[in-house]
Structure formats: C-alpha cells, structure tokens
CSV table of C-alpha atoms in Angstrom, one decimal:
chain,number,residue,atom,x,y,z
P,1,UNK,CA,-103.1,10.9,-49.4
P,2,UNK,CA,-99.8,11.7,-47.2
P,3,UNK,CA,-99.9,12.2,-44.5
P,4,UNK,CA,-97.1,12.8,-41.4
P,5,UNK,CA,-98.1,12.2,-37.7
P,6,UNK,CA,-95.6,13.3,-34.7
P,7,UNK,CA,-92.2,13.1,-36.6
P,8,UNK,CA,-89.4,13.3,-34.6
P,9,UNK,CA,-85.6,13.1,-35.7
P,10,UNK,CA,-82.0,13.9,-33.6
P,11,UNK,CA,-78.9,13.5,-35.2
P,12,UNK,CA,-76.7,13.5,-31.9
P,13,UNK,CA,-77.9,15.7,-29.2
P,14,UNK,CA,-79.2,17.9,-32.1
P,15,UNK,CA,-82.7,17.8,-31.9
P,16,UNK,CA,-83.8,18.8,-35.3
P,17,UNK,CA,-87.6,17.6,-36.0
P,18,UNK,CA,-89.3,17.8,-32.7
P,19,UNK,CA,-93.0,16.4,-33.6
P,20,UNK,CA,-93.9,17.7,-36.7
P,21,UNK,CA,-97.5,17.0,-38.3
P,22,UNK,CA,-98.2,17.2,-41.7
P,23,UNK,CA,-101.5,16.5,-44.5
P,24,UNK,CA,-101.0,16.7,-47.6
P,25,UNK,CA,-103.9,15.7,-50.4
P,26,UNK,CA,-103.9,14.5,-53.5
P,27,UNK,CA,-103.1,18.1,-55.9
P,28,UNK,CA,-101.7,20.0,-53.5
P,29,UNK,CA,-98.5,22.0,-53.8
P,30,UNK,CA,-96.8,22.5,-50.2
P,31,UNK,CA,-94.2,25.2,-49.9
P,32,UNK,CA,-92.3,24.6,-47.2
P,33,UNK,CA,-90.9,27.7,-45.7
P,34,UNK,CA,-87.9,28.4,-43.0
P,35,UNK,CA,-84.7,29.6,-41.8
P,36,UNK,CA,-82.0,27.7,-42.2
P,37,UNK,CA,-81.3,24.6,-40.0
P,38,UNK,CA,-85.3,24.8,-39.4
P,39,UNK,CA,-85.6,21.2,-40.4
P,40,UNK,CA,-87.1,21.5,-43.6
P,41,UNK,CA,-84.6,19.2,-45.7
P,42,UNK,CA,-84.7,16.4,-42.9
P,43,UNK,CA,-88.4,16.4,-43.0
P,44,UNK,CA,-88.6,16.3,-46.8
P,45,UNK,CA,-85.2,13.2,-46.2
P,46,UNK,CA,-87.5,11.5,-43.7
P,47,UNK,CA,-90.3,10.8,-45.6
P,48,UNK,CA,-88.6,9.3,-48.5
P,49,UNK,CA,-86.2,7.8,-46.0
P,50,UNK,CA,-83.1,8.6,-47.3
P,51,UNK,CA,-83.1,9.3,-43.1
P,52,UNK,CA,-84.7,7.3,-40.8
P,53,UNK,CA,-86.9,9.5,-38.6
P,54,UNK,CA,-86.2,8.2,-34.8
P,55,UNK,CA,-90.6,8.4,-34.1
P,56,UNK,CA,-93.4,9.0,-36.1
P,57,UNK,CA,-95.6,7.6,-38.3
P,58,UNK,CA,-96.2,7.9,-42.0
P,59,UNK,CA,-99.4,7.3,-44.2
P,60,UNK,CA,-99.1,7.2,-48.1
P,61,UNK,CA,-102.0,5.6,-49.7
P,62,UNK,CA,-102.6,2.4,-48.5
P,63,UNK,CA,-99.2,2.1,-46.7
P,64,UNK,CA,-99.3,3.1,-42.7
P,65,UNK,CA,-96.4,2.4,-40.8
P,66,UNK,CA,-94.0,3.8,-38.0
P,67,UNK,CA,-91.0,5.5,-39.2
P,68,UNK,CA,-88.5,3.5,-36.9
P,69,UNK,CA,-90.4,-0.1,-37.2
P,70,UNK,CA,-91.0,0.3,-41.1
P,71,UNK,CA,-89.8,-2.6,-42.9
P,72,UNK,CA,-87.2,-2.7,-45.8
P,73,UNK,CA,-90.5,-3.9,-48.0
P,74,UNK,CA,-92.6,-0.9,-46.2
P,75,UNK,CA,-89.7,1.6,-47.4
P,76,UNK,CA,-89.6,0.2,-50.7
P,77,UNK,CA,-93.3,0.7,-51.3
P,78,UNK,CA,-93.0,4.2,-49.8
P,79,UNK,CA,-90.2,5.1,-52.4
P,80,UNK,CA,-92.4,3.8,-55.2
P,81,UNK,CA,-95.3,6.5,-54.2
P,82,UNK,CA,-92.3,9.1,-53.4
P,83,UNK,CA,-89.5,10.9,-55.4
P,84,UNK,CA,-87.2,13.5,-54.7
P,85,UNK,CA,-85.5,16.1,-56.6
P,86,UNK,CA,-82.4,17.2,-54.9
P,87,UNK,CA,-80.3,20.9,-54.6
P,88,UNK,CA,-77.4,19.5,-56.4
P,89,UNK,CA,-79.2,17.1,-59.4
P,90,UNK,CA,-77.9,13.9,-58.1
P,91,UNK,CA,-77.5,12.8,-61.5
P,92,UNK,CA,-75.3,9.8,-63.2
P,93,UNK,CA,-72.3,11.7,-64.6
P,94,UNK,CA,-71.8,8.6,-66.5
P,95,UNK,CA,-75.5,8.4,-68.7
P,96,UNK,CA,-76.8,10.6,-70.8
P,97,UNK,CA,-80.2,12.6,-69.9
P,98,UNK,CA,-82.2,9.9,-71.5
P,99,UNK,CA,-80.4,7.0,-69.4
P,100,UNK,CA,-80.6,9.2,-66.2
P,101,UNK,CA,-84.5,9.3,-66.8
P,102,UNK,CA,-85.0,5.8,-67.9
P,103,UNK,CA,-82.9,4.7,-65.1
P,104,UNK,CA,-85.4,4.5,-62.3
P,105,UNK,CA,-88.0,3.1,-64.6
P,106,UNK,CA,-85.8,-0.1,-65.9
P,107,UNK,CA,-84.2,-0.4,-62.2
P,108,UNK,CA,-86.9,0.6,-59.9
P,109,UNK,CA,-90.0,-0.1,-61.4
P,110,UNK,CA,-88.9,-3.2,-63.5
P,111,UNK,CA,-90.3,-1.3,-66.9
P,112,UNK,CA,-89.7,-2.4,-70.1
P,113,UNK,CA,-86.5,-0.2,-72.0
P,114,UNK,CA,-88.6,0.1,-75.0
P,115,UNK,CA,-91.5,1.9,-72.6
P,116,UNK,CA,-88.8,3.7,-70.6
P,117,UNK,CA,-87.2,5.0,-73.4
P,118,UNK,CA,-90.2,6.3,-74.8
P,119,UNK,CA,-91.2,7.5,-71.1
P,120,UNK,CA,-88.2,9.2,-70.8
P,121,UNK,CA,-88.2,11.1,-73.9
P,122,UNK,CA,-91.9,12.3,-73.2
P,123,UNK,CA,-90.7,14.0,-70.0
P,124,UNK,CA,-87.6,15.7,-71.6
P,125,UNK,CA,-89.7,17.4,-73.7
P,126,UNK,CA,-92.0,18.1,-71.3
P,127,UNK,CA,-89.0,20.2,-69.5
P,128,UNK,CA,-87.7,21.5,-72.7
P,129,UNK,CA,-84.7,19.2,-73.5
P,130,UNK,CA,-85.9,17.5,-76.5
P,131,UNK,CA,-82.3,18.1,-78.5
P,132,UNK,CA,-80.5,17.2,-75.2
P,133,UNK,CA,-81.4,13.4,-75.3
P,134,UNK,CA,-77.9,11.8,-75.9
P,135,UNK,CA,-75.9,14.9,-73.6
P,136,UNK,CA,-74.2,13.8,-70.4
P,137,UNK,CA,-74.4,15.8,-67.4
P,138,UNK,CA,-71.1,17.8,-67.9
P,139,UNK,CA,-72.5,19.3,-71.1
P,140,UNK,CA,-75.6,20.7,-69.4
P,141,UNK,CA,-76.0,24.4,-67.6
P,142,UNK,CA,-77.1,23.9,-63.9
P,143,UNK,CA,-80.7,24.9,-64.9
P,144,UNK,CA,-80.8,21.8,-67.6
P,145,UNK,CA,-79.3,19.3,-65.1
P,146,UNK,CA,-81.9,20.2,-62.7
P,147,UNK,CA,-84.4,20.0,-65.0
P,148,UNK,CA,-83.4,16.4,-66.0
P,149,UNK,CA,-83.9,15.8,-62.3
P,150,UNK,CA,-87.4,17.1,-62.4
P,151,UNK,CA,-88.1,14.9,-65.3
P,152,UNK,CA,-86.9,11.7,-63.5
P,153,UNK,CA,-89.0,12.0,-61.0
P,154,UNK,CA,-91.9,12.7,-62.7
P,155,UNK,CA,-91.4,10.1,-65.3
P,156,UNK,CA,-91.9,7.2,-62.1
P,157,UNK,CA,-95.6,8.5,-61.9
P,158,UNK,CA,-95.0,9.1,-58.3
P,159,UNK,CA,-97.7,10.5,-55.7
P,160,UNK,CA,-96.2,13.3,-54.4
P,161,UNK,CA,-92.6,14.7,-56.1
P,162,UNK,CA,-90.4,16.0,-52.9
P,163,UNK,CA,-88.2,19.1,-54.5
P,164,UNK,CA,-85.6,19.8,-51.9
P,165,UNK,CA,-84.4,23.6,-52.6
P,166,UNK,CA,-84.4,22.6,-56.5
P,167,UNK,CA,-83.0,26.5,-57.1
P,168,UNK,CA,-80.4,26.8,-55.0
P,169,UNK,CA,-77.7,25.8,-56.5
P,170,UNK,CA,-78.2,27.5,-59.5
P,171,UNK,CA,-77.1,30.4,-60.8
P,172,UNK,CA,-79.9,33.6,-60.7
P,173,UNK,CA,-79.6,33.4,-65.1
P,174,UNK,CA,-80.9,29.3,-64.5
P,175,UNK,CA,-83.3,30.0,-61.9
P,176,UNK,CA,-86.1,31.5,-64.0
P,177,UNK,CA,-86.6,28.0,-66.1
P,178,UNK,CA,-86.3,26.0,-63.4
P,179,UNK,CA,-89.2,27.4,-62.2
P,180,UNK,CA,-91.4,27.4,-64.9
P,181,UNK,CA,-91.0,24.0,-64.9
P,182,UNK,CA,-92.0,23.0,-62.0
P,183,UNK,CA,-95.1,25.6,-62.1
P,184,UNK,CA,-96.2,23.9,-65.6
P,185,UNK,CA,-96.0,20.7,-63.5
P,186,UNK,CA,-97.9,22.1,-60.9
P,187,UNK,CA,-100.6,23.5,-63.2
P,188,UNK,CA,-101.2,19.7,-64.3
P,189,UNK,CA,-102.3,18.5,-60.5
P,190,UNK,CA,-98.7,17.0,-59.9
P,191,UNK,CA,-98.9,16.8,-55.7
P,192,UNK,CA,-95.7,18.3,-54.6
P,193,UNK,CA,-94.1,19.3,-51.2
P,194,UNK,CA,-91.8,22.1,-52.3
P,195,UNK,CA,-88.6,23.3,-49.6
P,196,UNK,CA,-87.9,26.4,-51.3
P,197,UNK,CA,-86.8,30.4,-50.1
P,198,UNK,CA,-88.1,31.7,-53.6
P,199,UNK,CA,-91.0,33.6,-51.6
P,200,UNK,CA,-92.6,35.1,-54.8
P,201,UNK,CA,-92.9,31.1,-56.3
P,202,UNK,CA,-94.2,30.1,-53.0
P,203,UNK,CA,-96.9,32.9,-52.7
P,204,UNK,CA,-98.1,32.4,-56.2
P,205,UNK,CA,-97.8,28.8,-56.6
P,206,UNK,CA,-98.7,26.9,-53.5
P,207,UNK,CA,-102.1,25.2,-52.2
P,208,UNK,CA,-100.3,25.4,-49.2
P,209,UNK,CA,-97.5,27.2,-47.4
P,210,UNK,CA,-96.0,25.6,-44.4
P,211,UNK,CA,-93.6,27.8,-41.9
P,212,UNK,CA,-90.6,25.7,-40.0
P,213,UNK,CA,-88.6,27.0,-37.1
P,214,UNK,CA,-86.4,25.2,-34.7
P,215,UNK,CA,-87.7,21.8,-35.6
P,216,UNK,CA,-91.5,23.0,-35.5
P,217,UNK,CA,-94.2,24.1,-37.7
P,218,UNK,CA,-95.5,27.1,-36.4
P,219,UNK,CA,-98.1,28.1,-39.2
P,220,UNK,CA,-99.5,26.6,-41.8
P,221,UNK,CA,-102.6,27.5,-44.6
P,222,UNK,CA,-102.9,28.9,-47.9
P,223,UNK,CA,-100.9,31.4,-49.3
P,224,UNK,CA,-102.8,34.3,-48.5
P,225,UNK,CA,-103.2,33.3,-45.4
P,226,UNK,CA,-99.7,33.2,-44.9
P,227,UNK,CA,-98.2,35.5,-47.0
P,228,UNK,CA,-101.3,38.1,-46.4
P,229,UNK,CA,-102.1,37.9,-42.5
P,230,UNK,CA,-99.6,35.7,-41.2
P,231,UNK,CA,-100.7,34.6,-37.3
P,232,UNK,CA,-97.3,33.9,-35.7
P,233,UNK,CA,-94.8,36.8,-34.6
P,234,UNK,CA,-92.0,34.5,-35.9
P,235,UNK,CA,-93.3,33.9,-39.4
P,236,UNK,CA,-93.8,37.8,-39.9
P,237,UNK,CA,-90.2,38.4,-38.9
P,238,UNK,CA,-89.3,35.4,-41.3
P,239,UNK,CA,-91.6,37.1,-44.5
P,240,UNK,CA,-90.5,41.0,-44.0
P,241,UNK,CA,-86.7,39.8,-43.9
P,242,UNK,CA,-87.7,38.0,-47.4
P,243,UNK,CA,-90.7,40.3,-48.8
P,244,UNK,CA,-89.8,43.8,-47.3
P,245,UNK,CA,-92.0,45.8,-49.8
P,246,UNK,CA,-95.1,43.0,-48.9
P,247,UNK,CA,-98.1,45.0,-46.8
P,248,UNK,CA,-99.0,42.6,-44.5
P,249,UNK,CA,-102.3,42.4,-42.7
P,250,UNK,CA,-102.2,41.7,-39.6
C-alpha cells in the first residue's frame, strides 16, 4: 500500500534520514518510536512532502515515483492518498470547526459544500464535537482543537492518516481523549503511521512499532516483539528510560 524505499534527507550538513525503509499495508497502525532529533517528524514530513526528501523513492497505491524527481502532479496525487495531523492543530483560526473540516473537502478534493458539510459534521461527531460545530479555534481546549484536526483528515478518506506527535502539545488533563480518538479510529481499520512517545498507546495500539535513532531504523515488528524482547541494545536503553517497571525478555 505504502511503501518507502532508501529515504534520504540533509538539511545542511545535518544528515537527518540516512536510508530509511519502510512497508506499511493497508490496516496497519505504525508507531513510530525515537529520541528526539531521531528523524521521525522528517520522515512522517517527507512522505507527505511538506519536505522534499533529497533520495528515495515512494510507492502509494498506484503512484511510484522518486522523491527528488516527483512531479508537482505526482505530489498532488500523493497528498490526495496522504494527510497529516500535526503537534500544534494547524488549524484556520479564522473558520469555525465545521469550515476547518469542510475545508479540504471543497478546496482539495473539489467536493460539493452540501456533501462537505454533511461530511464534516459526520466526523465531528465521530470525535465528540457535535455541539462544537459553529466554535472557532480560540474557544476550543487543546484536546478539542486536536481533535478537529483528527477529524479533517479523516473526513478526505485518505490511505494512510500521518499523526505527527498529536499529544504533545497538550496538556496531561487533554491527553486522555485525544487518545481515545485516534484508538476508536484505529479500531475501524483506519491505516495510520503514528510518531508518538506515549509508550503505553504504542504497545497496546500498534500493528507495528518502528524504532528511529540517528537517522535510522534500527528495529522494527509488532508490539510484542518490540516492547516484549526487543533485539537492539539501543532500543532497550530507549524502552527502560520510558517503561522502567516493563520486564523485558530478552
């Protein structure tokens, strides 16, 4: 379904993604684990190419093309399979939750407003804003304008939802909702790739857990794999600093 083949990205003489491979299928939830600066978020940024990777290639559906040769129509069609929820919302401060949803589907996919609109409203109340239809982002708690972000990407029918860190910029009361959201989502065979350091969402949530470091994946397989009898010396260091009371076997 996706899939990423020898990714490479520099910004400068910083060397960030240094070949990375990636398969992801359709249903599969792919947490994406890492130290800071480990290249997670410019792997997640590459693929929808809100960066341009400098080498690579990408394959979404019927769509196979080099990162640095793809065409503006190639990046379009990419972005039309792809959609990204972001740390900080990235929402319109000017619309309301139901024009922030409906926005992508009128601009982007050319929709009809009377579809959008019902669209829209569909996936607010999917995420639990049903009486927050006409509220504009400054009336919303960080865990609601999140979740209005969640909705907008799902609402585009995309084939694989990239969540960059979607809890971290919340605070630990908004956390817990956000979360539930995008597990309900999950449960409904949404494909996601997931950069996240909530180790206990990961673990119980993911098809897949990938581990990052310095540009690299060094381990990848299911969660019990991972979490359970990680292989790598550098992933066990990365999990006991995170899940201290975990019994690994190794």
């Amino acid at each position: 379904m996706l899939e990423i083949i020898d990714i490479h990205k520099a910004f400068g003489t910083n060397q960030v993604l240094k070949g990375v491979n990636l398969k992801v299928e359709k249903g599969d939830v792919v947490a994406v684990l890492g130290p800071s600066g480990s290249g997670k978020t410019t792997l997640l940024r590459c693929i929808n190419f809100l960066e341009r990777a400098d080498s690579g290639r990408i394959r979404i559906g019927d769509i196979d093309t080099e990162f640095r040769q793809a065409s503006k129509k190639d990046i379009y069609a990419i972005r039309r399979r792809t959609s990204f929820v972001f740390q900080n919302y990235a929402l319109f401060n000017n619309k309301t939750c139901l024009e922030n949803v409906m926005e992508g589907l009128v601009t982007g996919r050319k929709m009809e407003k009377a579809k959008a609109l019902s669209l829209a409203k569909e996936h607010l109340d999917k995420v639990g804003l049903s009486d927050k239809y006409d509220a504009y982002p400054n009336q919303l708690s960080g865990g609601q304008q999140q979740r209005v972000g969640i909705a907008r990407a799902v609402a585009v029918n995309p084939d694989v939802v990239l969540l960059d860190e979607p809890t971290s910029a919340l605070d630990p009361e908004w956390i817990k909702e956000v979360l539930t959201v995008i597990r309900k989502i999950a449960s409904e065979g949404t494909t996601m790739i997931i950069v996240t350091h909530e180790m206990a969402f990961a673990r119980d949530v993911a098809s897949k857990v990938v581990f990052m470091d310095d540009g690299v994946i060094l381990e990848e397989g299911t969660a019990g794999d991972v979490f359970v009898k990680p292989k790598h010396e550098r992933t066990k260091q990365f999990l006991h600093r995170f899940l201290a009371e975990y019994d690994y076997v190794i």
